[in-house]
Amino acid sequence: PIASVEGVPSIVLSVRSMIVSQPGQVSFPGGHLEAEENPVQAAFREAEEELGYEFRRDFQLVDECSDIMAPSGVVVTPVVAIRSRELNLENLKLSEEVASVFALPITHLLDDNHREWRTYEGRGRMPVFFGGPEEVWGLTAYILDGVLDAVVAPCWHGLRADSDTDQVMSSSTPQEVEARPSDFPGIATSSSLQSPPPSPPQ
């Protein structure tokens, strides 16, 4: 999920609670498909179930990425969406599956000082994002790394090259989201990810 949080274009992540598998790990909203449900429908439903209607509303689909095989053998279909209005994390009604939620600014995530590749025994080399409230690693980091490189970075750098970012972002009224879909030309429409992240190392 891409949203403006406190006026800053960011990626929203959550920390899994102790009652679910992989407790304490950072993740995106998501879960298993229900009967006759496609990945996009499941992603939006899970987002509302985990983080509440206030989180779910006003999100627009960007794209459905290619399937990724998780180390556990589960097939994951990442879905990218952007919110058309400002998101207040304090207003979210978290389910019991979620311990907390936080946002990392896009500028933070694109900064190489906050991203590196580490080698994990039995998993190989995987990306890690650090310097925020929680360290992001594993499958979540792998998906995030691929989406940042394939979609967000080209659009973000294009925006900065075409105009003054602060001026563009400050042009919104208080009722409008600072990170409008129109501010990210490649994300404004459901453009296909030409280089989706491959399956993570086993």
mmCIF file of C-alpha atoms in Angstrom:
data_model
loop_
_atom_site.group_PDB
_atom_site.id
_atom_site.type_symbol
_atom_site.label_atom_id
_atom_site.label_comp_id
_atom_site.label_asym_id
_atom_site.label_seq_id
_atom_site.Cartn_x
_atom_site.Cartn_y
_atom_site.Cartn_z
ATOM 1 C CA PRO A 1 0.000 0.000 0.000
ATOM 2 C CA ILE A 2 1.259 3.459 -1.023
ATOM 3 C CA ALA A 3 -0.208 6.419 0.859
ATOM 4 C CA SER A 4 0.523 9.901 2.100
ATOM 5 C CA VAL A 5 1.159 9.765 5.863
ATOM 6 C CA GLU A 6 1.634 13.109 7.606
ATOM 7 C CA GLY A 7 2.083 14.650 4.173
ATOM 8 C CA VAL A 8 4.859 12.242 3.180
ATOM 9 C CA PRO A 9 4.488 9.655 0.368
ATOM 10 C CA SER A 10 5.080 6.343 2.133
ATOM 11 C CA ILE A 11 4.710 2.572 2.112
ATOM 12 C CA VAL A 12 2.487 1.209 4.890
ATOM 13 C CA LEU A 13 3.491 -1.943 6.774
ATOM 14 C CA SER A 14 2.235 -3.838 9.798
ATOM 15 C CA VAL A 15 3.727 -5.991 12.544
ATOM 16 C CA ARG A 16 2.133 -9.397 13.056
ATOM 17 C CA SER A 17 0.685 -10.114 16.488
ATOM 18 C CA MET A 18 1.539 -13.061 18.722
ATOM 19 C CA ILE A 19 -1.611 -15.016 17.815
ATOM 20 C CA VAL A 20 -0.682 -15.571 14.156
ATOM 21 C CA SER A 21 2.146 -17.372 12.399
ATOM 22 C CA GLN A 22 5.516 -15.587 12.244
ATOM 23 C CA PRO A 23 4.651 -13.258 15.144
ATOM 24 C CA GLY A 24 6.576 -10.020 15.369
ATOM 25 C CA GLN A 25 7.518 -9.987 11.698
ATOM 26 C CA VAL A 26 6.766 -7.065 9.414
ATOM 27 C CA SER A 27 4.298 -7.766 6.614
ATOM 28 C CA PHE A 28 1.825 -6.300 4.171
ATOM 29 C CA PRO A 29 -1.916 -6.895 4.588
ATOM 30 C CA GLY A 30 -2.829 -10.187 2.999
ATOM 31 C CA GLY A 31 -4.003 -13.744 3.393
ATOM 32 C CA HIS A 32 -5.512 -16.752 1.657
ATOM 33 C CA LEU A 33 -8.020 -16.565 -1.173
ATOM 34 C CA GLU A 34 -11.623 -17.312 -0.363
ATOM 35 C CA ALA A 35 -13.929 -19.230 -2.703
ATOM 36 C CA GLU A 36 -14.387 -17.571 -6.108
ATOM 37 C CA GLU A 37 -12.112 -14.702 -5.090
ATOM 38 C CA ASN A 38 -9.243 -13.320 -7.170
ATOM 39 C CA PRO A 39 -5.970 -11.942 -5.721
ATOM 40 C CA VAL A 40 -7.044 -8.302 -6.004
ATOM 41 C CA GLN A 41 -10.337 -8.925 -4.217
ATOM 42 C CA ALA A 42 -8.515 -10.888 -1.533
ATOM 43 C CA ALA A 43 -5.927 -8.140 -1.036
ATOM 44 C CA PHE A 44 -8.550 -5.434 -0.528
ATOM 45 C CA ARG A 45 -10.666 -7.648 1.732
ATOM 46 C CA GLU A 46 -7.685 -8.607 3.882
ATOM 47 C CA ALA A 47 -6.599 -4.967 4.118
ATOM 48 C CA GLU A 48 -9.986 -4.035 5.543
ATOM 49 C CA GLU A 49 -10.122 -7.038 7.878
ATOM 50 C CA GLU A 50 -6.640 -6.418 9.286
ATOM 51 C CA LEU A 51 -6.497 -2.615 9.384
ATOM 52 C CA GLY A 52 -10.120 -1.515 9.168
ATOM 53 C CA TYR A 53 -12.364 0.276 6.729
ATOM 54 C CA GLU A 54 -10.620 3.626 7.312
ATOM 55 C CA PHE A 55 -7.460 2.067 5.891
ATOM 56 C CA ARG A 56 -9.156 0.301 2.995
ATOM 57 C CA ARG A 57 -11.232 3.172 1.659
ATOM 58 C CA ASP A 58 -9.927 5.411 -1.120
ATOM 59 C CA PHE A 59 -7.278 2.929 -2.262
ATOM 60 C CA GLN A 60 -6.958 2.498 -6.020
ATOM 61 C CA LEU A 61 -5.487 -0.541 -7.729
ATOM 62 C CA VAL A 62 -2.112 0.000 -9.385
ATOM 63 C CA ASP A 63 -1.357 -3.514 -10.552
ATOM 64 C CA GLU A 64 -1.298 -7.194 -9.759
ATOM 65 C CA CYS A 65 2.264 -8.524 -9.864
ATOM 66 C CA SER A 66 3.440 -11.913 -11.051
ATOM 67 C CA ASP A 67 3.177 -14.782 -8.590
ATOM 68 C CA ILE A 68 6.070 -15.384 -6.208
ATOM 69 C CA MET A 69 6.865 -18.699 -4.554
ATOM 70 C CA ALA A 70 7.561 -18.159 -0.854
ATOM 71 C CA PRO A 71 10.199 -20.336 0.861
ATOM 72 C CA SER A 72 7.312 -22.107 2.614
ATOM 73 C CA GLY A 73 5.952 -23.213 -0.752
ATOM 74 C CA VAL A 74 2.962 -20.863 -0.674
ATOM 75 C CA VAL A 75 2.274 -18.940 -3.884
ATOM 76 C CA VAL A 76 1.963 -15.193 -3.215
ATOM 77 C CA THR A 77 0.467 -12.655 -5.628
ATOM 78 C CA PRO A 78 1.531 -9.117 -4.638
ATOM 79 C CA VAL A 79 -1.032 -6.393 -5.303
ATOM 80 C CA VAL A 80 0.057 -2.749 -5.436
ATOM 81 C CA ALA A 81 -2.414 0.021 -4.548
ATOM 82 C CA ILE A 82 -2.226 3.749 -3.884
ATOM 83 C CA ARG A 83 -4.525 5.744 -1.604
ATOM 84 C CA SER A 84 -6.094 8.882 -3.047
ATOM 85 C CA ARG A 85 -6.429 10.650 0.328
ATOM 86 C CA GLU A 86 -4.221 11.293 3.332
ATOM 87 C CA LEU A 87 -3.962 8.332 5.731
ATOM 88 C CA ASN A 88 -4.024 8.855 9.505
ATOM 89 C CA LEU A 89 -2.501 5.777 11.110
ATOM 90 C CA GLU A 90 -3.952 6.699 14.507
ATOM 91 C CA ASN A 91 -7.498 6.275 13.155
ATOM 92 C CA LEU A 92 -7.001 2.679 12.077
ATOM 93 C CA LYS A 93 -8.866 -0.105 13.864
ATOM 94 C CA LEU A 94 -6.375 -2.952 13.973
ATOM 95 C CA SER A 95 -7.542 -6.542 14.152
ATOM 96 C CA GLU A 96 -6.156 -8.934 16.726
ATOM 97 C CA GLU A 97 -3.843 -10.285 14.029
ATOM 98 C CA VAL A 98 -1.954 -6.970 13.879
ATOM 99 C CA ALA A 99 0.246 -5.706 16.719
ATOM 100 C CA SER A 100 1.038 -2.319 15.185
ATOM 101 C CA VAL A 101 1.251 -0.420 11.917
ATOM 102 C CA PHE A 102 3.834 2.064 10.648
ATOM 103 C CA ALA A 103 4.858 3.860 7.462
ATOM 104 C CA LEU A 104 8.246 4.261 5.825
ATOM 105 C CA PRO A 105 8.734 7.277 3.527
ATOM 106 C CA ILE A 106 9.549 6.488 -0.084
ATOM 107 C CA THR A 107 12.654 8.658 0.189
ATOM 108 C CA HIS A 108 13.809 6.503 3.105
ATOM 109 C CA LEU A 109 13.221 3.259 1.213
ATOM 110 C CA LEU A 110 15.000 4.482 -1.915
ATOM 111 C CA ASP A 111 18.028 5.593 0.090
ATOM 112 C CA ASP A 112 20.799 2.990 -0.255
ATOM 113 C CA ASN A 113 21.884 3.873 3.284
ATOM 114 C CA HIS A 114 18.732 2.098 4.491
ATOM 115 C CA ARG A 115 18.785 -0.908 2.168
ATOM 116 C CA GLU A 116 21.274 -3.731 1.863
ATOM 117 C CA TRP A 117 21.527 -7.414 0.958
ATOM 118 C CA ARG A 118 22.317 -9.920 3.708
ATOM 119 C CA THR A 119 23.016 -13.625 3.606
ATOM 120 C CA TYR A 120 20.756 -15.848 5.718
ATOM 121 C CA GLU A 121 21.548 -19.479 6.413
ATOM 122 C CA GLY A 122 19.194 -21.664 4.419
ATOM 123 C CA ARG A 123 17.715 -18.676 2.577
ATOM 124 C CA GLY A 124 20.594 -17.151 0.643
ATOM 125 C CA ARG A 125 20.980 -13.427 -0.007
ATOM 126 C CA MET A 126 17.918 -11.285 0.630
ATOM 127 C CA PRO A 127 17.232 -7.541 0.811
ATOM 128 C CA VAL A 128 16.787 -5.842 4.162
ATOM 129 C CA PHE A 129 15.405 -2.375 4.906
ATOM 130 C CA PHE A 130 16.494 -0.811 8.178
ATOM 131 C CA GLY A 131 16.578 2.531 9.970
ATOM 132 C CA GLY A 132 12.832 2.675 10.604
ATOM 133 C CA PRO A 133 10.640 1.581 13.528
ATOM 134 C CA GLU A 134 11.063 -2.065 12.502
ATOM 135 C CA GLU A 135 13.527 -3.903 10.282
ATOM 136 C CA VAL A 136 11.922 -5.224 7.094
ATOM 137 C CA TRP A 137 13.300 -8.520 5.785
ATOM 138 C CA GLY A 138 12.192 -11.862 4.364
ATOM 139 C CA LEU A 139 9.467 -12.159 1.742
ATOM 140 C CA THR A 140 8.058 -8.726 2.622
ATOM 141 C CA ALA A 141 11.405 -7.086 1.902
ATOM 142 C CA TYR A 142 11.803 -9.110 -1.283
ATOM 143 C CA ILE A 143 8.446 -7.948 -2.638
ATOM 144 C CA LEU A 144 9.088 -4.387 -1.496
ATOM 145 C CA ASP A 145 12.510 -4.334 -3.149
ATOM 146 C CA GLY A 146 11.077 -5.492 -6.479
ATOM 147 C CA VAL A 147 8.163 -3.042 -6.506
ATOM 148 C CA LEU A 148 10.412 -0.140 -5.517
ATOM 149 C CA ASP A 149 12.866 -0.880 -8.312
ATOM 150 C CA ALA A 150 10.306 -1.712 -11.020
ATOM 151 C CA VAL A 151 7.604 0.874 -10.358
ATOM 152 C CA VAL A 152 8.170 3.400 -7.580
ATOM 153 C CA ALA A 153 11.767 4.459 -8.240
ATOM 154 C CA PRO A 154 11.331 5.248 -11.970
ATOM 155 C CA CYS A 155 8.185 7.280 -11.275
ATOM 156 C CA TRP A 156 9.645 9.019 -8.227
ATOM 157 C CA HIS A 157 12.882 10.003 -9.922
ATOM 158 C CA GLY A 158 10.928 11.163 -12.960
ATOM 159 C CA LEU A 159 8.776 13.385 -10.763
ATOM 160 C CA ARG A 160 11.834 14.907 -9.114
ATOM 161 C CA ALA A 161 13.478 15.522 -12.486
ATOM 162 C CA ASP A 162 10.394 17.106 -14.042
ATOM 163 C CA SER A 163 9.484 19.486 -11.236
ATOM 164 C CA ASP A 164 10.245 20.571 -7.739
ATOM 165 C CA THR A 165 8.842 17.800 -5.535
ATOM 166 C CA ASP A 166 8.084 20.041 -2.556
ATOM 167 C CA GLN A 167 6.169 22.452 -4.775
ATOM 168 C CA VAL A 168 4.149 19.647 -6.347
ATOM 169 C CA MET A 169 3.313 18.088 -2.996
ATOM 170 C CA SER A 170 2.391 21.396 -1.350
ATOM 171 C CA SER A 171 -0.084 22.247 -4.119
ATOM 172 C CA SER A 172 -2.730 19.941 -2.610
ATOM 173 C CA THR A 173 -5.489 21.303 -0.431
ATOM 174 C CA PRO A 174 -5.689 19.949 3.142
ATOM 175 C CA GLN A 175 -8.514 17.616 2.084
ATOM 176 C CA GLU A 176 -6.481 16.056 -0.722
ATOM 177 C CA VAL A 177 -3.770 13.488 -0.427
ATOM 178 C CA GLU A 178 -0.268 14.882 -0.763
ATOM 179 C CA ALA A 179 0.822 11.901 -2.877
ATOM 180 C CA ARG A 180 -1.842 11.974 -5.565
ATOM 181 C CA PRO A 181 -1.853 9.181 -8.161
ATOM 182 C CA SER A 182 -1.225 11.899 -10.769
ATOM 183 C CA ASP A 183 2.046 12.694 -9.004
ATOM 184 C CA PHE A 184 3.319 9.255 -9.958
ATOM 185 C CA PRO A 185 2.763 8.987 -13.730
ATOM 186 C CA GLY A 186 3.710 5.325 -13.980
ATOM 187 C CA ILE A 187 1.528 4.407 -11.025
ATOM 188 C CA ALA A 188 -1.518 6.464 -11.975
ATOM 189 C CA THR A 189 -2.786 3.755 -14.315
ATOM 190 C CA SER A 190 -2.723 0.007 -14.046
ATOM 191 C CA SER A 191 0.506 -0.318 -15.988
ATOM 192 C CA SER A 192 2.109 -3.744 -16.120
ATOM 193 C CA LEU A 193 5.197 -4.462 -14.060
ATOM 194 C CA GLN A 194 7.750 -5.305 -16.726
ATOM 195 C CA SER A 195 10.283 -6.658 -14.236
ATOM 196 C CA PRO A 196 8.400 -8.220 -11.318
ATOM 197 C CA PRO A 197 10.487 -9.609 -8.468
ATOM 198 C CA PRO A 198 11.498 -13.239 -9.042
ATOM 199 C CA SER A 199 11.048 -15.991 -6.517
ATOM 200 C CA PRO A 200 13.171 -15.325 -3.416
ATOM 201 C CA PRO A 201 16.186 -17.525 -2.702
ATOM 202 C CA GLN A 202 15.283 -20.754 -0.973
#
